[in-house]
């Protein structure tokens, strides 16, 4: 063992071995940092799901739920609780904040933990206290937004409550940063006094049940046939709201980012192994003359290789763990909860990655070494192994890459797709770089008679360098573009006077006086009635979520649609099929085209909605396209005003409040406490901050790709060193000065980097524009700064690294260069 | 000639290289020779005459096209590569024109290398230090080859060649890369070590002065032996 370590120490002196180690280290670090993070996020999610939102079973509805479910459950011996939740404004003095009100019965929660604290800072918590009359508890964000401490009094609708405790942790909390409003818990029995609950308000009614499994099963069997259309049993899957799906997508994105670094590092390993193979040829030949057998040579190289991989995996896992802590810190606002500690599985993945990488990218080339004929050592020439190591290597590399992709995505189809995409991207970069270098050479030849600046010859190693370095740079530039440029461009398309507040939950009897106020202030704020209805039949055939397979359609069917009635179409809407209501028309429905497509609705279909127990049925007479980012209230379904007259409704409006009128909204809410204000500016700031942080975390992972690119750079330079030193010796012997040679080196490497950066920058701009078009319908624009920064980054990084790497060769006297065996 | 202890013997040894769409290229033809234990042998000839090729065959690095070779009493033309390697282990040393030291190993580690391959050996480090001392490099044991001059590198190579007390030492132009003064120093070191350890020395050289110091002298002309 001691001998083995000594040998490894000798092995470590070889530059290629260190590069190999670094490339493995970067891969394992990327894989494990993402692995640890997603492992913790997964655990958090499943833990949350098992907490089952405060009860073992929840019946949820947009309508008040039949009380006899509760009495039957009690007769079966189950525990029960009730919760009604809805958004509302909470105010304290001049300040107000939108909150998610949860009015709960005394038994809440039946399961899961509800941790509370007496102060905003104190982390020590107490649980199992009951809410008492006139008290409320809320998350810290509400205290902060209102600028109050625990025990302050807040106004909620018509009543005042004492906000006594801060909620640290509660069931059904979700990822609270993505919920626009902080949660406020209040006693259910006081809900009527607030006057906030009207038939049209956006409340969700929940009955919670807990008990032994067979009691629950008996109850569910009894319950299922009784459920009304609006009522459903919440399952584990419902526990994953949209934002957690976004997180799942984010996790996948991070995994792919790590994968990209791994593949680029794989290129570095293949390249390094190639030069290691070249370099060790002589060693192997000498060892063979001294009597070493093929088996001994194989054992020697493979054991060193796997030891290097093991060491890289160990160190990489440790660094990966530390980086993961950093990611969690960055995303703590989004996660907003204490994540469970990580498991060991990411370490397994890390080790597996390292071993697959040496097996796929390095071993095939090193194994070639055993075939070296010792007799070549006598001929003084550089001995090369008999067969071309590339041939086996390509197969092994493709196989290894596919395996790595499969481990990371756990999806063979996706892996094959990624492999093909990688090969195509490589070819794209390869040919573009080749073309660019050729053009540069032509231009150079044209303008200079004496070819005084030697431009890089388009050889495969330089092309590979440009490919890998370019792809790394590309991914970083694209992310930068998406993070900064895209949101800024989208915001620029929003007019200055665009509405910045949505007012919802406006009652019918408040409409007239509000209109007068807006008119008085010269604010345009059209009030739209809002009716909520569940789609129950298409062409007189009953439909439910069970009739749809696609997830989005299923979700739509479990929700209520927002419907409105207007005569003049908003500017953000366009009729794309059928005709808009003519004056005096009192029949027909206009449906948004996207939802129509999802649910398979056609012009002329008859839709039936259940609106607060009443049936509303009509034909689709038009389809509309809607710009959802217009900051105007928009609706999936529109009808004529007369058609909706007899249904319970609230009103909604969007309004532009100038900065200097900051008192307007608080005063308005004071006057009309049931109105809920959604501050778009605040939400935008919040969303922007979130995107920024998330993108930064992703970028941190992507920076591994650049590190991998730099390792490739060094590997490529290393493999050229012998060749280069001969070239330099020859140039020196015929009189080239040191200054002349260093100028050449600098120009050459700077150009290579600039070419890689240019391609990366241009492709990043193209990709960012495609994303901008798909996401926000933005017209293309060329971000020259991005291209420039690509060129500069590439030129500086490759130029400096290349020059520093090659400079020692300049110092050596030509004689010694000739002498080196 | 002393034939009680022959360590290398060849009979009608030949080496051909197939050439596409032409007759085979004959590099060596009908070489028969005997080398006794402890002798010093010089092989000379013009450039391209086949000296290096012959050395490779004698050492078992290459296999002949025809004829027989006996190395250390074993017929090797029928052995495979590993069997031939095993025969060399600990018994054969090499000195090359361009030194061929491992540039990631210190002088000491380079000298230890042949002993490490032969796992039966235990006092590796002290043996290697002695060998380096014998070539006058006891002060430079921790230096890497790039930190040594050509002459010093070749002296390390000599230490590496002699450290395992080989029966036979093969040397191909050991002074070819050195200036004449340094060459002479390495040369006298080579012969004194050879005599000290009673090693059989097979030396390929252009240098007539060097060849003259050997007991046996073979000349190769166009692939044929001229005794
Ligand atoms: N693998 C080979 N393929 C083709 N020709 C070869 C091969 N090996 C040796 N030769 C040729 O065989 C001849 C003898 O080569 P060898 O290296 O033995 O000569 P040498 O006497 O050592 O010459 P020098 O003094 O220049 O080192 C040369 O003409 C050489 O070109
Ligand atoms: Mg020769």
XYZ file of C-alpha atoms in Angstrom, chain A residues 3 6-7 9-15 17 279-280 282-297 300 370-381 383 816 818-821, chain B residues 52-53 55-57 60-62 81-82 84-86 88-90 92-96 98-106 109 112-114 116-117 124-125 144 146 149-151 160 172 177-179:
96
model
C 4.495 1.406 -2.324
C 4.537 6.265 -3.559
C 3.869 5.245 -7.114
C 2.809 10.334 -5.924
C 5.186 9.843 -8.868
C 2.241 9.560 -11.200
C 0.806 12.772 -9.786
C 3.863 14.675 -11.016
C 2.623 14.188 -14.572
C 0.677 17.253 -15.705
C -2.661 13.160 -14.497
C 3.602 10.528 -23.194
C 3.540 7.162 -21.430
C 8.105 5.734 -23.841
C 7.707 4.760 -20.205
C 5.897 1.595 -21.183
C 8.543 0.746 -23.775
C 11.312 1.198 -21.197
C 9.386 -0.848 -18.632
C 9.021 -3.597 -21.198
C 12.748 -3.649 -21.968
C 13.287 -4.049 -18.235
C 11.058 -7.089 -18.247
C 7.583 -5.781 -17.344
C 4.769 -7.998 -18.612
C 1.600 -6.743 -20.310
C -0.392 -7.719 -17.261
C 1.814 -5.715 -14.957
C 1.583 -2.655 -17.186
C -0.190 -0.392 -13.093
C 0.127 -2.534 -23.477
C 0.379 -3.015 -27.235
C 3.477 -0.899 -27.574
C 6.350 -2.839 -29.061
C 9.459 -2.324 -26.904
C 11.731 -2.493 -29.916
C 10.664 0.985 -30.984
C 12.446 2.470 -28.034
C 15.725 1.651 -29.725
C 14.891 3.498 -32.892
C 15.077 6.865 -31.144
C 11.922 7.980 -32.875
C 7.115 5.453 -30.509
C 18.250 21.285 -24.913
C 16.713 19.056 -29.434
C 18.187 16.854 -26.816
C 14.958 16.002 -25.053
C 14.361 12.397 -25.995
C 20.053 -1.432 -33.880
C 17.848 -4.082 -35.421
C 20.523 -5.416 -30.860
C 16.722 -5.502 -30.571
C 16.688 -9.133 -31.703
C 14.392 -10.250 -27.311
C 12.629 -6.963 -27.933
C 11.817 -8.023 -31.459
C 6.250 -11.098 -25.725
C 5.468 -11.625 -22.053
C 10.545 -12.864 -23.306
C 9.920 -9.941 -20.944
C 9.968 -12.304 -18.011
C 14.756 -10.113 -19.147
C 13.401 -9.310 -15.723
C 16.348 -8.532 -13.450
C 19.067 -7.584 -18.706
C 19.837 -3.880 -18.621
C 19.707 -1.179 -21.270
C 21.421 2.096 -22.012
C 19.963 4.187 -24.815
C 18.688 9.377 -25.753
C 18.749 8.217 -22.117
C 14.998 7.530 -21.830
C 14.695 8.454 -18.191
C 11.157 8.909 -16.828
C 10.796 12.653 -16.488
C 8.232 12.411 -13.685
C 10.655 10.406 -11.567
C 13.647 11.673 -9.619
C 13.240 6.750 -8.434
C 14.765 2.090 -8.320
C 12.446 1.273 -11.217
C 14.010 -2.029 -12.386
C 10.481 -2.388 -8.194
C 9.430 -4.471 -11.176
C 15.435 -1.261 -3.163
C 16.312 2.185 -1.941
C 14.266 15.302 -11.889
C 15.109 17.949 -16.607
C 22.736 17.683 -17.785
C 22.921 15.167 -20.614
C 26.008 13.504 -19.160
C 19.552 2.193 -13.642
C 22.870 1.531 -28.325
C 24.057 12.355 -27.702
C 26.961 13.644 -25.649
C 29.872 15.903 -26.467
